[in-house]
Coordinates of C-alpha atoms in Angstrom, one line a residue:
M20 CA 0.0 0.0 0.0
A21 CA 1.4 3.4 -1.0
P22 CA 2.1 5.9 1.8
P23 CA -0.2 9.0 2.0
F24 CA 0.6 12.1 0.1
S25 CA 1.8 15.1 2.1
Y26 CA 1.9 18.7 0.9
Q27 CA 5.0 20.8 0.9
R28 CA 5.0 24.5 1.5
L29 CA 4.3 26.6 -1.6
P30 CA 6.6 29.5 -2.5
E31 CA 5.0 33.0 -2.7
R32 CA 2.8 33.5 -5.8
S33 CA 3.1 29.9 -6.8
I34 CA 0.5 27.2 -7.4
R35 CA 0.6 23.5 -7.8
V36 CA -0.5 21.8 -11.0
I37 CA -0.9 18.1 -11.7
K38 CA 0.5 16.3 -14.7
L39 CA -2.2 13.7 -15.4
L40 CA -0.4 10.6 -16.9
P41 CA -2.0 9.0 -19.9
S42 CA -3.7 5.6 -20.1
R43 CA -5.5 3.7 -22.9
R44 CA -7.9 2.0 -20.5
P45 CA -10.4 3.9 -18.4
T46 CA -10.2 1.2 -15.7
D47 CA -6.5 1.8 -15.0
A48 CA -5.5 3.5 -11.8
L49 CA -5.2 7.3 -11.9
R50 CA -1.6 8.5 -11.7
C51 CA -0.1 12.0 -11.7
N52 CA 2.9 14.1 -10.9
I53 CA 2.6 17.3 -8.9
L54 CA 4.6 20.4 -9.9
N55 CA 5.0 23.9 -8.5
V56 CA 4.5 26.7 -11.0
H57 CA 5.2 30.4 -10.4
L58 CA 2.3 32.6 -11.7
D59 CA 4.7 35.0 -13.3
H60 CA 6.2 32.1 -15.4
V61 CA 3.2 30.1 -16.5
A62 CA 4.2 30.4 -20.2
S63 CA 6.8 27.7 -19.5
Q64 CA 4.2 25.4 -18.0
P65 CA 0.7 26.0 -19.5
Y66 CA -2.2 24.4 -17.7
E67 CA -6.0 24.0 -17.9
A68 CA -8.1 24.9 -14.9
L69 CA -11.0 22.6 -13.9
S70 CA -14.3 24.1 -12.7
Y71 CA -16.6 21.4 -11.3
V72 CA -19.0 20.6 -8.4
W73 CA -17.3 19.0 -5.4
G74 CA -20.4 17.0 -4.6
E75 CA -20.2 14.7 -1.5
L76 CA -17.1 15.6 0.5
T77 CA -16.2 12.0 1.3
R78 CA -12.7 11.3 0.0
Q79 CA -12.4 7.6 -0.8
W80 CA -11.2 7.5 -4.4
P81 CA -7.4 7.0 -4.7
L82 CA -5.1 9.1 -6.9
D83 CA -1.4 8.1 -7.2
C84 CA 0.5 11.4 -6.7
D85 CA 4.3 10.9 -7.3
G86 CA 3.9 7.3 -6.0
K87 CA 1.9 8.3 -2.9
E88 CA -1.8 8.0 -2.3
L89 CA -4.1 11.1 -2.3
L90 CA -7.8 10.4 -1.8
V91 CA -10.3 12.5 -3.8
T92 CA -14.1 12.8 -4.0
R93 CA -16.2 10.8 -6.5
N94 CA -16.9 13.8 -8.7
C95 CA -13.2 14.7 -8.9
H96 CA -12.4 11.1 -9.8
E97 CA -15.0 11.0 -12.6
A98 CA -13.7 14.2 -14.0
L99 CA -10.1 12.9 -14.0
V100 CA -11.1 9.7 -15.7
S101 CA -12.9 11.6 -18.4
L102 CA -10.1 14.1 -18.9
R103 CA -7.2 11.6 -18.8
P104 CA -5.5 11.5 -22.2
R105 CA -4.6 8.3 -24.0
Y106 CA -1.1 9.1 -25.2
L107 CA 0.4 12.3 -23.7
P108 CA 0.3 13.8 -20.2
R109 CA -2.2 16.6 -19.5
T110 CA -1.4 19.5 -17.1
L111 CA -4.4 20.6 -14.9
W112 CA -5.1 22.8 -12.0
I113 CA -7.8 21.4 -9.7
D114 CA -8.5 23.2 -6.4
A115 CA -9.3 20.1 -4.4
I116 CA -5.9 18.6 -5.3
C117 CA -3.6 21.6 -5.8
I118 CA -4.6 23.3 -2.6
D119 CA -4.0 21.6 0.8
Q120 CA -7.6 20.9 2.1
A121 CA -6.5 19.7 5.5
G122 CA -7.7 21.5 8.7
T123 CA -4.3 22.3 10.0
P124 CA -3.1 25.9 10.6
E125 CA -0.5 25.5 7.8
A126 CA -3.2 24.3 5.4
T127 CA -5.6 27.1 6.3
A128 CA -2.8 29.7 5.8
E129 CA -2.1 28.2 2.4
R130 CA -5.8 28.3 1.5
N131 CA -6.0 32.0 2.5
G132 CA -3.1 32.8 0.2
Q133 CA -4.4 30.7 -2.7
V134 CA -7.9 32.2 -2.6
S135 CA -6.4 35.7 -2.8
I136 CA -4.8 34.9 -6.2
M137 CA -7.6 32.6 -7.5
G138 CA -8.8 35.1 -10.2
E139 CA -5.2 35.2 -11.5
V140 CA -5.1 31.4 -11.5
Y141 CA -8.1 31.2 -13.8
F142 CA -7.0 34.1 -15.9
K143 CA -3.6 32.7 -16.6
S144 CA -4.8 29.2 -17.5
S145 CA -4.9 28.2 -21.2
R146 CA -8.6 27.5 -20.8
V147 CA -11.2 26.7 -18.1
L148 CA -12.8 23.3 -18.4
I149 CA -16.4 23.4 -17.0
W150 CA -17.1 19.8 -16.1
L151 CA -20.9 19.1 -15.8
G152 CA -20.5 15.4 -15.0
P153 CA -20.6 12.2 -17.0
G154 CA -24.1 12.9 -18.3
S155 CA -26.9 10.4 -18.9
G156 CA -29.9 9.9 -21.1
A157 CA -30.9 12.8 -23.4
V158 CA -28.2 15.1 -22.0
S159 CA -25.3 13.0 -23.2
N160 CA -26.9 12.9 -26.7
P161 CA -24.4 14.7 -29.0
V162 CA -27.4 16.1 -30.9
L163 CA -27.8 19.0 -28.4
F164 CA -24.1 19.9 -28.5
R165 CA -24.0 19.8 -32.3
Y166 CA -27.1 22.0 -32.3
L167 CA -25.5 24.6 -30.0
R168 CA -22.4 24.7 -32.1
S169 CA -24.5 25.4 -35.2
L170 CA -26.3 28.1 -33.3
H171 CA -23.0 29.7 -32.4
L172 CA -21.8 29.5 -36.0
L173 CA -24.9 31.3 -37.1
S174 CA -24.2 34.1 -34.5
I175 CA -20.6 34.5 -35.9
L176 CA -22.0 34.8 -39.4
E177 CA -24.5 37.5 -38.3
I178 CA -21.7 39.5 -36.6
G179 CA -18.9 39.1 -39.2
Y180 CA -20.9 38.6 -42.4
P181 CA -24.3 40.2 -42.0
R182 CA -25.2 40.2 -45.7
L183 CA -24.4 36.5 -46.0
A184 CA -26.3 35.8 -42.8
A185 CA -29.3 37.7 -44.2
L186 CA -29.3 35.6 -47.3
L187 CA -29.0 32.3 -45.4
E188 CA -31.4 33.3 -42.6
P189 CA -34.6 31.7 -44.0
V190 CA -32.7 28.4 -44.5
T191 CA -30.7 28.4 -41.4
W192 CA -33.6 29.4 -39.2
R193 CA -35.7 26.6 -40.6
L194 CA -32.9 24.0 -40.2
L195 CA -32.3 25.2 -36.6
D196 CA -36.0 25.4 -35.8
L197 CA -35.8 29.1 -34.9
N198 CA -38.4 31.8 -35.1
H199 CA -37.0 35.4 -34.5
G200 CA -34.1 33.9 -32.7
R201 CA -36.2 31.7 -30.4
L202 CA -36.4 27.9 -30.4
V203 CA -39.7 26.6 -31.7
K204 CA -41.4 24.4 -29.1
N205 CA -43.2 22.0 -31.4
K206 CA -40.1 21.2 -33.5
S207 CA -37.3 21.4 -30.9
S208 CA -38.9 20.0 -27.7
P209 CA -36.2 17.3 -27.3
I210 CA -33.4 19.9 -27.6
L211 CA -35.3 22.2 -25.2
E212 CA -35.7 19.5 -22.7
S213 CA -32.0 18.5 -22.9
L214 CA -30.9 22.2 -22.6
I215 CA -33.1 22.8 -19.6
V216 CA -31.6 19.7 -17.9
I217 CA -28.1 21.1 -18.6
L218 CA -29.1 24.5 -17.1
N219 CA -30.3 22.8 -13.9
N220 CA -27.0 21.1 -13.4
P221 CA -25.6 21.7 -9.8
W222 CA -22.6 23.5 -11.3
F223 CA -24.8 26.6 -11.9
E224 CA -25.6 26.7 -8.2
R225 CA -21.9 27.0 -7.1
V226 CA -20.9 30.5 -5.9
W227 CA -17.3 30.1 -7.3
T228 CA -18.6 29.7 -10.9
L229 CA -19.1 33.4 -11.3
Q230 CA -15.4 34.1 -10.8
E231 CA -14.3 31.1 -12.8
V232 CA -16.4 32.1 -15.8
A233 CA -15.4 35.8 -15.5
F234 CA -11.7 35.2 -15.6
G235 CA -11.4 32.2 -17.9
R236 CA -10.1 33.5 -21.2
K237 CA -11.5 30.5 -22.9
C238 CA -14.2 28.3 -21.3
I239 CA -15.1 24.9 -22.5
V240 CA -18.3 23.1 -21.3
M241 CA -17.9 19.4 -21.0
Q242 CA -20.4 16.6 -20.2
G243 CA -19.3 13.0 -20.7
S244 CA -17.3 12.9 -23.9
H245 CA -19.0 15.9 -25.5
A246 CA -17.7 19.5 -25.4
L247 CA -18.6 22.9 -26.7
N248 CA -17.5 26.5 -25.9
W249 CA -19.2 28.7 -23.3
E250 CA -20.5 31.1 -25.9
S251 CA -22.5 28.4 -27.6
L252 CA -24.2 27.5 -24.3
C253 CA -25.0 31.2 -23.7
L254 CA -26.7 31.5 -27.1
G255 CA -28.7 28.3 -26.4
Y256 CA -29.9 29.8 -23.1
L257 CA -30.9 33.0 -24.8
A258 CA -32.8 31.1 -27.5
I259 CA -35.1 29.4 -24.9
P260 CA -38.7 30.7 -25.4
T261 CA -39.9 33.0 -22.7
R262 CA -43.5 32.0 -23.3
G263 CA -45.3 28.9 -24.4
L264 CA -42.8 26.6 -22.7
N265 CA -44.3 24.9 -19.6
R266 CA -40.8 24.1 -18.3
R267 CA -39.5 27.7 -18.4
A268 CA -40.4 28.1 -14.8
E269 CA -37.5 25.7 -13.9
T270 CA -35.0 28.2 -15.5
D271 CA -36.5 31.4 -14.1
R272 CA -34.5 31.0 -10.9
L273 CA -31.4 31.0 -13.1
L274 CA -32.3 34.2 -15.0
S275 CA -30.6 36.7 -12.7
R276 CA -27.6 34.5 -12.4
W277 CA -27.3 34.2 -16.2
R278 CA -27.5 37.9 -16.5
L279 CA -24.5 38.0 -14.3
Y280 CA -22.7 35.4 -16.3
L281 CA -23.4 37.4 -19.5
A282 CA -22.5 40.7 -18.0
L283 CA -19.2 39.5 -16.5
R284 CA -18.1 37.7 -19.6
G285 CA -20.7 37.0 -22.3
R286 CA -19.0 36.4 -25.7
S287 CA -15.8 38.0 -24.6
I288 CA -12.6 36.0 -24.3
E289 CA -11.0 38.5 -22.1
A290 CA -11.1 39.1 -18.4
I291 CA -13.5 41.7 -17.0
P292 CA -12.9 45.0 -18.8
K293 CA -13.5 47.9 -16.4
S294 CA -15.7 49.5 -19.0
R295 CA -18.4 47.0 -18.2
F296 CA -18.7 48.4 -14.7
Q297 CA -18.6 52.1 -15.4
G298 CA -21.5 54.5 -15.6
E299 CA -25.0 54.0 -14.1
S300 CA -25.1 50.3 -14.5
Q301 CA -22.0 49.7 -12.3
A302 CA -23.8 49.9 -8.9
E303 CA -26.7 47.8 -10.1
A304 CA -24.4 45.1 -11.4
E305 CA -22.4 45.0 -8.2
L306 CA -25.5 44.9 -6.0
R307 CA -27.1 42.2 -8.0
L308 CA -24.0 40.2 -7.7
L309 CA -24.0 40.7 -4.0
A310 CA -27.6 39.8 -3.7
E311 CA -27.4 36.7 -5.8
I312 CA -24.7 34.9 -3.8
R313 CA -27.3 34.2 -1.1
N314 CA -29.0 31.8 -3.5
M315 CA -25.8 30.0 -4.5
K316 CA -24.1 27.1 -2.7
A317 CA -20.8 27.1 -0.9
T318 CA -19.1 24.4 1.0
I319 CA -17.7 26.9 3.5
P320 CA -19.9 30.0 4.4
H321 CA -16.8 32.3 4.1
D322 CA -16.8 31.5 0.4
R323 CA -19.9 33.6 -0.2
I324 CA -17.5 36.5 0.1
Y325 CA -14.2 35.1 -0.8
S326 CA -15.5 33.7 -4.1
L327 CA -15.9 37.3 -5.1
Y328 CA -12.5 38.5 -4.0
A329 CA -10.9 38.7 -7.4
L330 CA -14.1 40.0 -9.0
F331 CA -14.2 43.0 -6.8
Q332 CA -10.5 43.6 -7.1
A333 CA -11.1 43.8 -10.9
M334 CA -13.9 46.3 -10.2
G335 CA -11.7 48.4 -8.0
I336 CA -13.2 47.4 -4.6
A337 CA -10.6 46.3 -2.0
L338 CA -12.0 43.6 0.2
P339 CA -10.0 42.4 3.3
S340 CA -7.6 39.5 2.5
P341 CA -9.2 36.1 2.9
D342 CA -8.9 34.6 6.3
Y343 CA -10.8 31.3 7.0
N344 CA -9.9 31.6 10.7
K345 CA -12.2 34.6 11.1
D346 CA -15.8 34.3 12.5
I347 CA -18.2 34.3 9.6
A348 CA -20.1 37.4 11.0
A349 CA -16.8 39.3 11.0
V350 CA -16.2 38.3 7.4
F351 CA -19.6 39.6 6.3
E352 CA -19.2 42.8 8.4
E353 CA -15.8 43.6 6.9
A354 CA -17.1 43.1 3.3
V355 CA -20.0 45.5 3.9
V356 CA -17.8 48.2 5.5
S357 CA -15.2 47.9 2.7
Y358 CA -17.9 48.2 0.0
I359 CA -19.5 51.3 1.7
R360 CA -16.2 53.0 2.1
C361 CA -15.0 52.3 -1.4
R362 CA -18.3 53.0 -3.3
Q363 CA -19.7 55.7 -0.9
N364 CA -23.0 53.8 -1.2
M365 CA -25.0 52.2 1.7
A366 CA -27.5 50.3 -0.5
I367 CA -25.7 47.0 0.3
I368 CA -27.3 47.0 3.8
T369 CA -30.8 46.7 2.3
L370 CA -30.1 43.8 -0.1
T371 CA -32.0 41.4 2.2
S372 CA -34.3 41.5 5.1
P373 CA -32.3 42.2 8.3
P374 CA -31.0 39.0 10.0
A375 CA -32.9 38.0 13.2
E376 CA -31.3 39.4 16.3
A377 CA -30.9 35.8 17.7
S378 CA -28.7 35.0 14.7
G379 CA -25.7 37.0 16.1
F380 CA -25.4 39.0 13.0
P381 CA -25.8 42.8 13.0
S382 CA -29.0 44.1 11.5
W383 CA -27.1 46.1 8.8
V384 CA -25.3 43.0 7.4
P385 CA -27.2 41.3 4.6
D386 CA -28.5 37.8 5.4
W387 CA -26.3 36.0 2.9
L388 CA -27.0 32.6 4.5
T389 CA -30.7 32.5 3.7
P390 CA -32.0 32.1 0.1
G391 CA -34.3 34.8 -1.2
H392 CA -35.1 37.4 -3.8
Y393 CA -33.2 40.5 -4.7
A394 CA -34.4 43.5 -2.6
E395 CA -37.0 41.3 -0.9
P396 CA -37.9 43.8 1.9
L397 CA -39.1 46.3 -0.7
I398 CA -42.5 44.6 -0.8
W399 CA -44.3 47.9 -1.6
K400 CA -42.0 48.6 -4.6
L401 CA -40.2 51.8 -3.8
A402 CA -39.7 52.4 -7.5
D403 CA -43.5 52.9 -7.8
F404 CA -43.0 56.1 -5.7
D405 CA -40.2 57.5 -7.9
A406 CA -38.2 57.4 -4.7
Q407 CA -34.5 58.2 -5.3
P408 CA -32.0 58.4 -2.5
P409 CA -31.0 61.9 -1.4
I410 CA -27.8 63.3 -3.1
T411 CA -27.2 66.1 -0.7
M412 CA -26.0 64.1 2.3
K413 CA -22.3 63.2 2.5
L414 CA -21.5 59.6 3.6
T415 CA -19.2 59.5 6.5
L416 CA -18.6 56.5 8.7
T417 CA -17.9 57.5 12.3
Q418 CA -15.3 56.1 14.7
E419 CA -18.1 53.9 16.2
T420 CA -17.8 51.6 13.2
G421 CA -16.3 48.2 14.0
N422 CA -17.0 45.1 16.1
G423 CA -20.6 44.7 14.8
R424 CA -21.4 48.4 14.8
L425 CA -21.9 50.8 11.8
G426 CA -21.7 54.5 12.8
V427 CA -23.0 57.1 10.3
M428 CA -24.2 60.7 10.3
A429 CA -27.9 60.7 9.6
K430 CA -31.0 62.9 9.7
R431 CA -33.7 61.6 12.1
L432 CA -37.1 62.2 10.7
G433 CA -39.2 61.4 13.8
I434 CA -40.9 58.6 15.8
I435 CA -43.9 56.6 14.5
K436 CA -47.0 57.7 16.5
K437 CA -49.7 56.1 14.3
L438 CA -49.9 53.0 12.1
V439 CA -52.5 51.4 10.0
C440 CA -52.0 48.0 8.3
C441 CA -52.9 47.8 4.7
P442 CA -55.3 44.9 4.1
L443 CA -54.2 41.5 2.7
V444 CA -56.8 39.6 0.6
G445 CA -57.5 36.1 1.7
E446 CA -54.8 36.0 4.4
S447 CA -57.1 34.5 7.0
G448 CA -58.5 31.7 4.8
L449 CA -62.1 32.9 5.3
P450 CA -64.9 32.4 2.8
R451 CA -64.9 34.9 -0.1
D452 CA -67.8 37.0 1.3
A453 CA -66.3 37.2 4.7
V454 CA -62.9 38.2 3.2
Y455 CA -64.6 40.9 1.2
R456 CA -66.4 42.3 4.3
E457 CA -63.1 42.2 6.2
F458 CA -61.3 44.0 3.4
V459 CA -64.0 46.7 3.0
Q460 CA -63.9 47.4 6.7
A461 CA -60.1 47.6 6.7
C462 CA -60.2 49.9 3.7
S463 CA -62.7 52.2 5.4
D464 CA -60.5 52.4 8.5
W465 CA -57.5 53.0 6.2
R466 CA -59.3 55.9 4.4
R467 CA -60.4 57.6 7.6
F468 CA -56.9 57.3 9.0
I469 CA -55.4 58.9 5.9
S470 CA -57.9 61.7 6.0
S471 CA -57.4 62.5 9.7
G472 CA -53.7 61.7 10.0
L473 CA -52.4 64.2 7.5
T474 CA -53.5 67.4 9.0
G475 CA -50.2 68.0 10.7
H476 CA -48.0 67.3 7.6
P477 CA -45.0 69.6 7.4
Y478 CA -45.8 70.5 3.8
A479 CA -49.2 72.0 4.5
E480 CA -49.3 73.9 1.2
K481 CA -49.4 70.6 -0.7
N482 CA -52.8 69.2 -1.7
P483 CA -53.6 66.5 0.9
R484 CA -55.3 64.5 -1.9
Q485 CA -52.0 64.3 -3.7
I486 CA -50.4 62.9 -0.5
E487 CA -53.2 60.4 -0.1
A488 CA -52.7 59.2 -3.7
A489 CA -48.9 58.8 -3.0
L490 CA -49.5 56.7 0.1
L491 CA -51.9 54.5 -1.7
Q492 CA -49.6 54.1 -4.8
A493 CA -48.1 50.9 -3.6
Y494 CA -51.6 49.3 -4.0
H495 CA -52.9 51.0 -7.0
H496 CA -49.9 51.8 -9.2
A497 CA -50.6 51.9 -12.9
I498 CA -54.1 50.3 -12.6
P499 CA -56.2 50.9 -15.8
G500 CA -59.5 52.7 -15.5
D501 CA -61.5 49.8 -16.9
N502 CA -59.8 47.3 -14.6
A503 CA -61.7 45.9 -11.6
L504 CA -59.2 47.6 -9.3
G505 CA -60.0 51.0 -10.8
P506 CA -63.4 51.3 -9.3
W507 CA -62.0 50.1 -5.9
Y508 CA -59.3 52.8 -5.9
R509 CA -61.8 55.5 -6.8
W510 CA -64.1 54.3 -4.0
L511 CA -61.2 54.1 -1.5
R512 CA -60.0 57.6 -2.5
D513 CA -63.4 59.3 -3.0
G514 CA -65.7 57.2 -0.8
R515 CA -66.6 60.3 1.3
R516 CA -68.0 61.9 -1.9
G517 CA -70.4 59.0 -2.6
A518 CA -68.4 56.7 -4.9
K519 CA -69.9 53.3 -5.2
M520 CA -68.3 50.2 -3.6
P521 CA -66.9 47.8 -6.2
V522 CA -68.5 44.4 -6.9
A523 CA -67.1 41.8 -4.6
N524 CA -66.3 38.9 -7.0
A525 CA -64.6 40.8 -9.8
F526 CA -62.7 42.9 -7.3
L527 CA -61.4 40.0 -5.2
I528 CA -60.4 37.9 -8.2
E529 CA -58.5 40.9 -9.7
V530 CA -56.7 41.7 -6.5
A531 CA -55.7 38.1 -6.0
K532 CA -54.4 37.9 -9.6
R533 CA -52.7 41.2 -10.0
R534 CA -51.9 43.1 -6.8
R535 CA -51.8 40.6 -3.9
P536 CA -49.0 41.7 -1.5
T537 CA -46.7 39.0 -0.2
A538 CA -46.3 40.6 3.2
R539 CA -47.9 43.3 5.4
W540 CA -47.1 46.9 4.9
F541 CA -48.2 50.0 6.8
I542 CA -49.1 53.6 6.4
Y543 CA -47.5 55.6 9.3
V544 CA -47.5 59.2 10.7
L545 CA -44.5 60.5 12.7
D546 CA -44.6 62.8 15.7
T547 CA -43.0 65.4 13.5
G548 CA -45.9 65.3 11.0
Y549 CA -44.2 63.3 8.2
C550 CA -46.1 60.4 6.8
G551 CA -45.3 57.5 4.5
V552 CA -45.3 53.7 3.9
A553 CA -43.2 51.1 5.6
G554 CA -42.8 47.3 5.5
S555 CA -43.8 44.7 7.9
G556 CA -42.2 44.6 11.4
C557 CA -42.5 48.3 12.3
V558 CA -44.3 49.3 15.4
V559 CA -45.4 52.5 17.1
G560 CA -42.3 54.0 18.8
D561 CA -39.9 53.0 16.0
A562 CA -37.8 55.8 14.6
I563 CA -37.4 56.7 10.9
A564 CA -34.1 58.2 9.7
L565 CA -32.6 59.3 6.4
L566 CA -29.2 57.9 5.8
P567 CA -26.8 58.9 3.0
S568 CA -27.4 57.1 -0.4
L569 CA -30.4 55.2 1.1
H570 CA -34.2 55.4 1.2
P571 CA -35.4 56.2 4.7
L572 CA -35.0 53.3 7.2
V573 CA -37.2 52.2 10.1
L574 CA -34.9 51.9 13.1
R575 CA -35.6 50.4 16.5
A576 CA -33.7 51.8 19.5
R577 CA -31.7 49.3 21.4
P578 CA -32.5 49.4 25.1
S579 CA -28.9 49.0 26.3
S580 CA -27.0 51.7 24.5
S581 CA -23.5 52.1 25.8
S582 CA -22.0 54.7 23.4
A583 CA -22.4 58.4 23.0
G584 CA -24.6 57.9 19.9
A585 CA -27.9 56.0 20.2
E586 CA -27.8 52.4 19.0
Y587 CA -30.5 51.1 16.6
R588 CA -31.4 47.9 14.8
V589 CA -32.6 48.1 11.2
V590 CA -36.2 47.0 10.8
T591 CA -37.2 47.7 7.2
P592 CA -36.8 50.4 4.5
A593 CA -39.6 53.0 4.1
Y594 CA -41.0 55.6 1.9
C595 CA -41.5 59.1 3.5
E596 CA -43.5 61.7 1.6
G597 CA -41.8 65.0 1.1
V598 CA -38.2 64.1 2.3
I599 CA -36.7 62.2 -0.6
N600 CA -35.7 63.1 -4.2
G601 CA -33.9 66.1 -2.8
K602 CA -37.1 67.6 -1.3
L603 CA -35.6 67.9 2.2
S604 CA -32.5 70.1 2.5
T605 CA -30.1 68.8 5.2
R606 CA -27.7 71.0 7.0
L607 CA -24.6 69.6 8.7
G608 CA -25.8 70.7 12.1
E609 CA -29.0 68.7 11.7
L610 CA -27.2 65.4 11.3
E611 CA -26.8 63.1 14.3
E612 CA -24.5 60.2 14.8
T613 CA -26.6 57.0 14.4
V614 CA -25.0 53.7 15.3
L615 CA -26.5 50.6 13.7
V616 CA -26.1 47.3 15.5

């Protein structure tokens, strides 16, 4: 029996690669040699980087490394068997083999250093091999891969030879079963089914894949013995019909992720050009990237941040160096503070609903451990209000920042003194007529509250009916006049003038179909006279503050404040009438230190 393989210390800016030895029979034992390569001299030792799913972590498959035994996982073993050449050695970089995965302090220190240069490892590889597994059934059928190659060739013709492509278009579209660039369901259903199976491969759920695709100068997708380039797969994804395909729902969860893949790399064979992250789309791209990692899988929680380390370096954002010895809460906190300081933008703290206090995470740190949708707490759609963050407030983090605290100079708008809950249709599971009576009663109370609660509004010269319309906008935004919700809104707004109550059945069906909220939201009035709309969780006594680069936030004072500035937990974002979009001028003397915990 061969002795176990032991790792030797790596020189600075060096990596290990394996030289996979050839074999003519797939049943032969896997053998390789391990070499050290300096990243500044990879031209003398080119290598391919493997991107794959680790799968089960049990290591029980032997690999002969320089005459010694190294155990690998099943997925790694299958990939090596498939990639092993018949005649000449093949040089590969595989993270599970080339980085010491032991739990010793020496191994952890090595992993910290290797993760910090991971983007460069993929960028300097001759190509990235995306291994989707051995494949089975329709997925391993070469018809799909041949089809995607043909689709890619058509795209090349359209870009390089538009006149020729226009002449060939009727023939090529008919042969490829395309209609205006979309696959035709009736003719291409086997291809569609196989493509959807590919897109639901666990590889697309890995958080590291974003970086691996972004930095790979050439990416090859492999399943079994079949291969095609990344651009062909992207075109296949874009050709999936958005309507008329009953399986499309299975790929909807991948849509935002694929937008990231296409934005980061798309058809380019270069690393991320900085031009892709300049202008108005830069912040949106970064925040979507940060939001999406909560829905991706990582073996170690720290990797939800460290997998983006090289990406954000390329974008000009300096994150702290990887350190797997740190507590996960500290890793998340440092990433948020680094982003805020670099981008002068606090929107990152509202990417998710605040973590529960019992979780041990500060309320201003996104909940990256719980899957969910982008900007989930904005259930009333702040965009409906044309609510842009203020641009007059300078973002300054105070000395209180650190150890789970985020100190910032903010404008306190007031304390909630009145709340009314906006009704939810069918929440109680009552019969339809009872639901309607309950809803009508709630709306009547709601209307009276709005009418009586706005008398002390600071902007008295503004028409109160315009304020009422703004507060109800979350529920009636862009409703057509002939829609069943139109009469309801007119009754809700003008009931005191004799407007007729809408018919129950048509109204309830329409609300349930088009505008049913997914969580409670509230109309509030502050002790200072301001009013607005806030999400679930707020209570009378909560404060609302305006922070730089953010919509107003509902904050709850922490009973045991120990610092000079009051401590608050974030509850939910809010809309406040008359204070956003630059409507409220803020002088430096009006700002108070607010410490978020």
